[in-house]
Short mmCIF file of C-alpha atoms and ligand atoms in Angstrom, two decimals:
data_model
loop_
_atom_site.label_atom_id
_atom_site.label_comp_id
_atom_site.label_asym_id
_atom_site.label_seq_id
_atom_site.Cartn_x
_atom_site.Cartn_y
_atom_site.Cartn_z
CA UNK A 11 80.78 140.97 117.15
CA UNK A 12 82.55 137.32 117.54
CA UNK A 13 86.49 137.38 118.34
CA UNK A 14 86.77 134.78 115.42
CA UNK A 15 84.91 134.07 112.58
CA UNK A 16 85.86 130.47 112.80
CA UNK A 17 87.15 128.37 116.11
CA UNK A 18 88.49 124.90 115.14
CA UNK A 19 88.91 122.41 118.01
CA UNK A 20 91.89 120.37 117.20
CA UNK A 21 95.10 121.09 115.66
CA UNK A 22 95.88 117.81 113.71
CA UNK A 23 96.25 117.51 110.04
CA UNK A 24 92.48 117.91 109.57
CA UNK A 25 92.03 121.14 111.79
CA UNK A 26 95.23 122.85 110.53
CA UNK A 27 94.57 121.89 106.94
CA UNK A 28 90.86 123.36 107.29
CA UNK A 29 92.34 126.62 108.99
CA UNK A 30 94.83 127.14 106.16
CA UNK A 31 92.11 126.65 103.52
CA UNK A 32 89.71 129.12 105.57
CA UNK A 33 92.29 131.82 105.96
CA UNK A 34 92.63 132.20 102.28
CA UNK A 35 89.07 133.69 102.43
CA UNK A 36 90.51 136.37 104.79
CA UNK A 37 88.39 134.76 107.70
CA UNK A 38 89.75 135.17 111.10
CA UNK A 39 90.38 131.66 112.13
CA UNK A 40 91.50 130.21 115.39
CA UNK A 41 92.92 126.55 116.11
CA UNK A 42 92.66 125.61 119.57
CA UNK A 43 94.41 122.71 120.94
CA UNK A 44 94.81 121.16 124.62
CA UNK A 45 98.49 120.73 123.78
CA UNK A 46 101.02 121.90 121.05
CA UNK A 47 99.31 121.10 117.81
CA UNK A 48 100.20 118.18 115.46
CA UNK A 49 101.33 115.79 118.11
CA UNK A 50 98.45 113.07 117.95
CA UNK A 51 97.58 110.71 115.15
CA UNK A 52 98.78 113.23 112.52
CA UNK A 53 102.26 112.87 113.92
CA UNK A 54 102.26 109.07 114.02
CA UNK A 55 101.07 108.42 110.68
CA UNK A 56 102.92 106.56 107.79
CA UNK A 57 101.72 109.09 105.23
CA UNK A 58 100.61 106.86 102.55
CA UNK A 59 98.18 108.68 99.99
CA UNK A 60 96.39 105.51 99.09
CA UNK A 61 92.78 105.55 97.87
CA UNK A 62 92.77 101.87 97.40
CA UNK A 63 90.16 100.36 99.81
CA UNK A 64 91.44 98.06 102.64
CA UNK A 65 88.16 96.39 102.97
CA UNK A 66 84.55 96.27 101.68
CA UNK A 67 83.56 99.01 104.35
CA UNK A 68 85.97 101.37 102.58
CA UNK A 69 84.33 101.19 99.35
CA UNK A 70 81.87 104.20 99.98
CA UNK A 71 85.10 106.17 100.71
CA UNK A 72 86.95 105.71 97.41
CA UNK A 73 85.43 108.56 95.45
CA UNK A 74 86.39 111.02 98.21
CA UNK A 75 89.68 109.31 98.68
CA UNK A 76 90.38 109.64 94.91
CA UNK A 77 89.36 113.36 94.78
CA UNK A 78 91.88 114.01 97.39
CA UNK A 79 94.64 112.18 95.96
CA UNK A 80 93.82 114.27 92.82
CA UNK A 81 93.99 117.60 94.89
CA UNK A 82 97.04 116.68 96.72
CA UNK A 83 99.70 118.21 94.31
CA UNK A 84 98.11 121.59 94.60
CA UNK A 85 97.37 121.25 98.23
CA UNK A 86 100.95 120.27 98.94
CA UNK A 87 102.41 123.15 96.58
CA UNK A 88 100.30 125.84 98.31
CA UNK A 89 101.29 124.84 101.75
CA UNK A 90 104.98 124.30 100.71
CA UNK A 91 104.92 127.82 99.16
CA UNK A 92 103.17 129.29 102.12
CA UNK A 93 105.44 127.94 104.65
CA UNK A 94 108.90 127.64 102.79
CA UNK A 95 109.01 124.08 103.90
CA UNK A 96 108.76 120.70 102.33
CA UNK A 97 106.31 118.16 103.25
CA UNK A 98 108.06 115.25 101.45
CA UNK A 99 105.58 114.69 98.90
CA UNK A 100 106.49 111.86 96.46
CA UNK A 101 104.46 110.27 93.83
CA UNK A 102 106.62 107.00 93.35
CA UNK A 103 103.65 104.43 93.42
CA UNK A 104 102.96 101.28 95.60
CA UNK A 105 103.77 97.77 94.93
CA UNK A 106 101.25 95.40 96.72
CA UNK A 107 102.80 92.06 97.29
CA UNK A 108 100.89 88.75 97.51
CA UNK A 109 102.11 85.51 99.27
CA UNK A 110 101.08 81.89 99.61
CA UNK A 111 99.75 79.52 97.00
CA UNK A 112 96.65 81.72 96.24
CA UNK A 113 98.79 84.69 95.74
CA UNK A 114 98.14 84.96 92.01
CA UNK A 115 94.46 84.62 92.46
CA UNK A 116 94.39 87.16 95.04
CA UNK A 117 96.36 89.66 92.88
CA UNK A 118 93.86 89.16 90.10
CA UNK A 119 91.08 90.01 92.31
CA UNK A 120 92.75 93.02 93.69
CA UNK A 121 93.36 94.29 90.26
CA UNK A 122 89.65 93.81 89.25
CA UNK A 123 88.47 95.54 92.57
CA UNK A 124 90.59 98.45 91.86
CA UNK A 125 89.93 98.81 88.22
CA UNK A 126 86.02 98.58 89.04
CA UNK A 127 86.58 101.57 91.38
CA UNK A 128 88.43 103.66 89.00
CA UNK A 129 91.64 103.22 90.73
CA UNK A 130 94.62 102.55 88.14
CA UNK A 131 96.01 99.14 89.13
CA UNK A 132 98.26 96.75 86.96
CA UNK A 133 99.27 93.21 87.22
CA UNK A 134 103.15 92.91 87.17
CA UNK A 135 105.07 89.82 87.31
CA UNK A 136 106.97 89.28 90.43
CA UNK A 137 110.16 89.36 88.34
CA UNK A 138 109.26 92.62 87.06
CA UNK A 139 108.52 93.86 90.49
CA UNK A 140 111.97 92.35 91.86
CA UNK A 141 113.57 94.09 88.90
CA UNK A 142 112.38 97.40 90.09
CA UNK A 143 112.80 96.83 94.06
CA UNK A 144 115.74 94.25 94.20
CA UNK A 145 114.94 93.99 98.17
CA UNK A 146 111.58 92.12 97.83
CA UNK A 147 111.74 88.76 99.26
CA UNK A 148 111.71 85.25 97.49
CA UNK A 149 108.44 84.23 99.21
CA UNK A 150 106.33 87.00 97.34
CA UNK A 151 104.17 85.19 94.59
CA UNK A 152 102.61 88.24 92.81
CA UNK A 153 102.41 91.84 92.38
CA UNK A 154 100.18 95.00 91.72
CA UNK A 155 101.53 98.20 90.71
CA UNK A 156 99.41 101.22 91.90
CA UNK A 157 101.25 104.21 89.80
CA UNK A 158 99.10 106.95 91.29
CA UNK A 159 99.69 106.42 94.76
CA UNK A 160 102.08 108.86 96.56
CA UNK A 161 103.34 109.57 99.94
CA UNK A 162 104.20 112.59 102.32
CA UNK A 163 106.26 112.61 105.53
CA UNK A 164 103.51 113.51 108.08
CA UNK A 165 105.88 115.01 110.72
CA UNK A 166 107.13 117.54 108.04
CA UNK A 167 103.50 118.07 106.68
CA UNK A 168 102.42 119.27 110.30
CA UNK A 169 105.36 121.49 110.47
CA UNK A 170 104.77 122.94 107.23
CA UNK A 171 100.87 123.21 107.49
CA UNK A 172 101.01 124.81 110.90
CA UNK A 173 103.73 127.49 109.46
CA UNK A 174 101.70 127.99 106.41
CA UNK A 175 98.39 128.55 108.44
CA UNK A 176 100.32 130.92 110.74
CA UNK A 177 101.67 132.81 107.89
CA UNK A 178 98.12 133.26 106.56
CA UNK A 179 97.07 134.74 109.75
CA UNK A 180 95.40 131.85 111.60
CA UNK A 181 95.77 132.24 115.49
CA UNK A 182 97.23 129.10 117.36
CA UNK A 183 96.04 128.59 120.78
CA UNK A 184 98.00 125.81 122.47
CA UNK A 185 97.26 124.14 125.85
CA UNK A 186 93.55 125.19 125.44
CA UNK A 187 91.32 122.39 125.97
CA UNK A 188 87.81 122.66 124.73
CA UNK A 189 85.18 121.13 127.36
CA UNK A 190 82.12 122.19 125.60
CA UNK A 191 80.28 124.36 123.06
CA UNK A 192 78.66 127.50 123.67
CA UNK A 193 74.95 127.90 122.40
CA UNK A 194 72.20 130.45 122.25
CA UNK A 195 68.65 129.36 120.98
CA UNK A 196 70.05 126.32 119.16
CA UNK A 197 72.89 128.25 117.74
CA UNK A 198 76.61 127.52 118.36
CA UNK A 199 78.71 130.76 118.85
CA UNK A 200 81.76 129.66 120.54
CA UNK A 201 83.27 127.37 122.79
CA UNK A 202 84.11 126.84 126.71
CA UNK A 203 87.71 126.07 127.05
CA UNK A 204 90.04 125.84 130.03
CA UNK A 205 91.39 129.31 129.56
CA UNK A 206 88.11 130.84 129.29
CA UNK A 207 85.17 131.25 126.68
CA UNK A 208 85.99 131.92 123.07
CA UNK A 209 83.39 133.30 120.71
CA UNK A 210 83.25 132.64 117.07
CA UNK A 211 80.69 132.74 114.28
CA UNK A 212 81.01 129.08 113.42
CA UNK A 213 82.81 126.17 115.35
CA UNK A 214 84.44 123.09 113.49
CA UNK A 215 85.05 119.94 115.49
CA UNK A 216 88.26 118.38 114.50
CA UNK A 217 89.66 116.76 117.68
CA UNK A 218 90.27 113.36 115.97
CA UNK A 219 89.51 110.33 118.25
CA UNK A 220 88.99 112.75 121.16
CA UNK A 221 85.99 114.32 119.63
CA UNK A 222 83.62 112.33 121.29
CA UNK A 223 84.76 113.23 124.63
CA UNK A 224 83.64 117.02 124.27
CA UNK A 225 80.83 117.79 126.32
CA UNK A 226 79.37 116.50 129.51
CA UNK A 227 78.33 112.56 129.83
CA UNK A 228 74.62 113.18 129.12
CA UNK A 229 75.22 115.60 126.18
CA UNK A 230 78.51 115.10 124.45
CA UNK A 231 79.40 115.59 120.92
CA UNK A 232 79.50 111.87 120.74
CA UNK A 233 75.92 112.25 119.14
CA UNK A 234 77.54 113.65 115.98
CA UNK A 235 81.03 112.46 116.29
CA UNK A 236 81.05 108.81 117.76
CA UNK A 237 84.81 108.49 117.58
CA UNK A 238 87.04 105.92 119.22
CA UNK A 239 90.72 105.34 119.53
CA UNK A 240 92.41 102.50 117.29
CA UNK A 241 95.86 102.16 118.19
CA UNK A 242 98.58 101.76 115.43
CA UNK A 243 102.02 100.93 116.55
CA UNK A 244 104.94 101.96 114.19
CA UNK A 245 108.72 101.78 113.91
CA UNK A 246 111.35 103.43 112.01
CA UNK A 247 114.39 101.35 110.66
CA UNK A 248 117.73 102.29 108.93
CA UNK A 249 118.65 99.48 106.55
CA UNK A 250 122.27 98.98 105.83
CA UNK A 251 121.59 97.79 102.38
CA UNK A 252 118.68 97.33 100.04
CA UNK A 253 117.19 100.69 99.95
CA UNK A 254 113.96 100.93 97.94
CA UNK A 255 111.95 103.70 96.49
CA UNK A 256 108.46 102.77 96.32
CA UNK A 257 105.77 101.83 99.04
CA UNK A 258 105.90 98.01 99.52
CA UNK A 259 102.54 96.81 100.89
CA UNK A 260 100.85 93.41 101.66
CA UNK A 261 97.62 92.46 103.38
CA UNK A 262 99.50 92.42 106.91
CA UNK A 263 101.91 95.31 106.70
CA UNK A 264 103.79 98.13 104.75
CA UNK A 265 107.04 99.63 104.26
CA UNK A 266 107.20 103.40 103.48
CA UNK A 267 110.73 105.00 102.39
CA UNK A 268 111.69 108.11 103.80
CA UNK A 269 113.71 110.71 102.09
CA UNK A 270 116.76 110.34 104.29
CA UNK A 271 117.37 106.47 104.02
CA UNK A 272 115.00 105.33 106.91
CA UNK A 273 112.06 103.15 106.32
CA UNK A 274 108.77 103.24 108.29
CA UNK A 275 107.20 99.90 108.88
CA UNK A 276 103.64 99.45 110.07
CA UNK A 277 101.18 98.79 111.80
CA UNK A 278 98.91 97.28 114.25
CA UNK A 279 95.23 97.93 114.60
CA UNK A 280 93.88 97.55 118.19
CA UNK A 281 91.15 98.39 120.33
CA UNK A 282 93.21 99.55 123.40
CA UNK A 283 91.36 102.74 124.51
CA UNK A 284 93.66 105.55 124.76
CA UNK A 285 96.65 103.47 125.74
CA UNK A 286 99.60 104.53 123.48
CA UNK A 287 102.10 102.19 124.91
CA UNK A 288 104.30 100.26 122.27
CA UNK A 289 104.23 96.56 123.10
CA UNK A 290 106.38 93.64 122.63
CA UNK A 291 103.72 91.90 120.48
CA UNK A 292 102.95 94.98 118.52
CA UNK A 293 106.55 95.36 117.58
CA UNK A 294 106.67 91.38 116.62
CA UNK A 295 103.71 91.66 114.37
CA UNK A 296 105.53 94.76 112.51
CA UNK A 297 108.80 92.95 112.27
CA UNK A 298 107.30 89.71 110.97
CA UNK A 299 105.47 91.68 108.27
CA UNK A 300 108.42 93.70 107.33
CA UNK A 301 110.54 90.68 106.97
CA UNK A 302 107.99 89.01 104.77
CA UNK A 303 108.06 91.89 102.51
CA UNK A 304 112.06 92.63 102.65
CA UNK A 305 114.01 89.93 104.50
CA UNK A 306 117.10 91.97 104.37
CA UNK A 307 115.58 94.11 106.94
CA UNK A 308 116.81 91.65 109.56
CA UNK A 309 119.96 93.53 109.83
CA UNK A 310 118.68 97.22 109.87
CA UNK A 311 119.11 99.31 113.03
CA UNK A 312 115.95 100.33 114.89
CA UNK A 313 115.69 104.07 114.87
CA UNK A 314 112.40 104.62 116.74
CA UNK A 315 109.22 103.01 117.88
CA UNK A 316 105.82 104.80 118.48
CA UNK A 317 102.15 104.47 118.50
CA UNK A 318 99.20 106.60 117.40
CA UNK A 319 95.43 106.71 117.81
CA UNK A 320 93.44 106.70 114.52
CA UNK A 321 90.19 108.21 114.88
CA UNK A 322 87.83 105.20 114.30
CA UNK A 323 84.07 105.49 113.55
CA UNK A 324 81.25 103.02 113.90
CA UNK A 325 81.13 102.43 109.99
CA UNK A 326 84.69 103.13 109.33
CA UNK A 327 83.90 106.40 107.38
CA UNK A 328 84.75 109.93 108.19
CA UNK A 329 82.30 112.54 109.64
CA UNK A 330 82.13 115.35 107.66
CA UNK A 331 79.43 118.49 107.46
CA UNK A 332 77.02 120.56 109.29
CA UNK A 333 75.53 119.23 112.48
CA UNK A 334 71.88 120.06 113.60
CA UNK A 335 73.02 122.90 115.77
CA UNK A 336 73.52 125.93 113.51
CA UNK A 337 77.19 127.27 113.41
CA UNK A 338 78.64 123.74 114.41
CA UNK A 339 80.60 121.81 111.75
CA UNK A 340 82.15 118.36 112.04
CA UNK A 341 85.36 117.26 110.55
CA UNK A 342 86.58 113.96 112.24
CA UNK A 343 86.69 110.22 112.29
CA UNK A 344 89.20 110.06 109.32
CA UNK A 345 90.30 106.76 110.90
CA UNK A 346 93.25 105.17 108.60
CA UNK A 347 93.25 108.09 105.99
CA UNK A 348 93.37 111.31 107.49
CA UNK A 349 96.65 112.34 105.81
CA UNK A 350 95.14 111.37 102.51
CA UNK A 351 91.72 112.96 103.32
CA UNK A 352 93.14 116.31 104.41
CA UNK A 353 93.18 117.90 101.18
CA UNK A 354 89.42 117.18 100.21
CA UNK A 355 88.21 117.63 103.88
CA UNK A 356 89.79 121.08 103.80
CA UNK A 357 88.09 122.01 100.53
CA UNK A 358 84.63 120.52 101.74
CA UNK A 359 84.81 122.67 104.79
CA UNK A 360 85.82 126.06 103.07
CA UNK A 361 82.94 125.40 100.67
CA UNK A 362 80.46 124.70 103.60
CA UNK A 363 81.64 127.61 105.54
CA UNK A 364 81.79 130.14 102.53
CA UNK A 365 78.84 128.89 100.20
CA UNK A 366 76.77 126.55 102.55
CA UNK A 367 77.03 123.65 100.04
CA UNK A 368 79.82 121.51 98.37
CA UNK A 369 80.80 120.78 95.02
CA UNK A 370 81.09 117.07 96.09
CA UNK A 371 78.45 114.75 97.20
CA UNK A 372 79.37 114.05 100.76
CA UNK A 373 75.84 112.84 102.18
CA UNK A 374 77.33 109.34 103.04
CA UNK A 375 79.71 111.29 105.51
CA UNK A 376 76.93 113.37 107.25
CA UNK A 377 77.45 113.70 110.97
CA UNK A 378 73.54 113.29 110.88
CA UNK A 379 73.70 109.79 110.03
CA UNK A 380 74.23 108.65 113.54
CA UNK A 381 71.00 109.76 114.73
CA UNK A 382 67.70 110.83 113.16
CA UNK A 383 65.98 113.39 115.65
CA UNK A 384 67.43 116.74 116.34
CA UNK A 385 68.74 116.88 119.93
CA UNK A 386 70.14 119.28 122.28
CA UNK A 387 73.86 119.32 121.87
CA UNK A 388 76.92 119.31 123.89
CA UNK A 389 76.58 122.85 125.01
CA UNK A 390 76.29 125.42 127.56
CA UNK A 391 73.45 128.03 126.82
CA UNK A 392 74.12 131.36 127.57
CA UNK A 393 71.58 132.88 130.06
CA UNK A 394 69.66 135.72 128.47
CA UNK A 395 69.90 139.05 130.49
C1 FAD B 275 99.98 104.29 113.02
C2 FAD B 275 99.02 105.08 112.11
C3 FAD B 275 99.39 105.10 110.72
C4 FAD B 275 98.56 105.95 109.72
N1 FAD B 275 99.14 105.96 108.69
C5 FAD B 275 98.27 106.90 107.73
C6 FAD B 275 98.62 106.78 106.25
O1 FAD B 275 99.49 106.27 105.93
N2 FAD B 275 97.86 107.42 105.41
C7 FAD B 275 96.70 108.17 105.91
O2 FAD B 275 96.10 108.85 105.18
N3 FAD B 275 96.45 108.15 107.07
C8 FAD B 275 97.08 107.37 108.15
N4 FAD B 275 96.81 107.33 109.49
C9 FAD B 275 95.59 108.14 109.93
C10 FAD B 275 95.81 109.53 110.24
O3 FAD B 275 96.97 109.55 110.97
C11 FAD B 275 94.56 110.04 111.04
O4 FAD B 275 93.37 109.88 110.30
C12 FAD B 275 94.61 111.77 110.96
O5 FAD B 275 95.88 111.90 111.53
C13 FAD B 275 93.59 112.32 111.95
O6 FAD B 275 93.89 113.57 111.95
P1 FAD B 275 93.09 114.67 113.07
O7 FAD B 275 93.40 116.06 112.79
O8 FAD B 275 91.61 114.15 112.80
O9 FAD B 275 93.24 113.90 114.45
P2 FAD B 275 94.88 114.12 115.29
O10 FAD B 275 95.90 114.16 114.59
O11 FAD B 275 94.54 113.06 116.26
O12 FAD B 275 94.52 115.60 115.94
C14 FAD B 275 93.48 115.98 116.81
C15 FAD B 275 93.80 117.16 117.71
O13 FAD B 275 92.70 117.36 118.57
C16 FAD B 275 93.43 117.66 119.77
N5 FAD B 275 92.27 117.83 120.88
C17 FAD B 275 91.64 116.54 121.48
N6 FAD B 275 90.83 116.95 122.31
C18 FAD B 275 90.70 118.38 122.38
C19 FAD B 275 90.07 119.34 123.16
N7 FAD B 275 89.15 118.87 124.14
N8 FAD B 275 90.25 120.64 123.13
C20 FAD B 275 91.07 121.03 122.14
N9 FAD B 275 91.89 120.23 121.52
C21 FAD B 275 91.78 118.75 121.39
C22 FAD B 275 94.53 117.02 120.11
O14 FAD B 275 95.48 117.54 120.99
C23 FAD B 275 95.05 116.90 118.60
O15 FAD B 275 96.00 117.78 118.48
C24 FAD B 275 97.69 106.71 110.42
C25 FAD B 275 97.15 106.76 111.74
C26 FAD B 275 98.05 106.00 112.61
C27 FAD B 275 97.85 105.99 114.21
#
């Protein structure tokens, strides 16, 4: 008899949201994290809930991102009710701003692109945008209004979802680093961790950018989850004037208002390995972009700087679903969108675990897309007596 029905490797927003969802089915769920949960990318994020694509490579993600945005009010309400804590969910919309002589053309292309993808986007004059948010700088030429976009405060979200999952009976094992899977005859039935083996009916890999590191070199979970860290640096500012309500975004950066008067400015996108240093160049880039959007931020107090490691993948798409090894599911590689995608990911994982199929077409995100042939996995087989 397994100690747990489900063992989840990783206590970021993805692992804990899945745990919260599965615990509703009275399953015995454990979240295993090599440190206290919620301290990695999920802690570092800006918290925008934006399904609008950043590049052509994001387009296959849009349906899932829109679905997750739709699920968010219910997802947030369930977590807030179970935890008694707010996650700072606000649906105030986003203004995207365009600069330079081609600003109006770029704006038109953006509106058409969003509308073709089913995302509500309206062209608004820059005067209208400044009427809503007086802080917008004079060099902005054109604006797009994305009224359905929302935001959360990721650190509040992490506190809330951990407490909510705990209240539903999820067991959290912190400082528990998983080193490999336990398998027997091609079936996964637990994990090997620094504090011993943990048996479980099914295992879900949700270790963010670290997912590819689990297992030994020859036989790692990289075959299903070839994740890599993509560093994002961030900064929190406290403006002395010109507060604003909506997210302001350009091609180069964004400003996200927080409830208590601070503004989060981001971000960089760097291939820097697992190095989480905040650099002079990174801060300069963030400030240049912030001042372009809102020049009056020059007098703001710098409250905090930090960085986080996004779980990138070879095609920038998340990795979701069953692996070739029975009893092993993958939920990682959420790259720039893990806060947004937490709601849909939790729902999909619950469906896979409890029904063996999903109500949403998730084939583009299958972990099997990275290799065709079944292979032995990152595992230690139990020797038969
Ligand atoms: C600067 C920045 C801004 C962002 N802004 C946004 C945004 O505005 N909107 C949005 O939707 N997304 C945003 N993201 C992306 C989002 O933060 C990530 O996609 C999401 O947090 C990934 O969550 P996760 O749970 O997969 O990973 P993580 O939060 O990294 O959690 C992984 C967990 O696994 C644990 N772990 C690792 N290895 C092991 C092991 N061997 N054994 C046990 N535990 C292990 C870690 O300790 C960690 O707790 C941003 C990211 C960054 C860095």
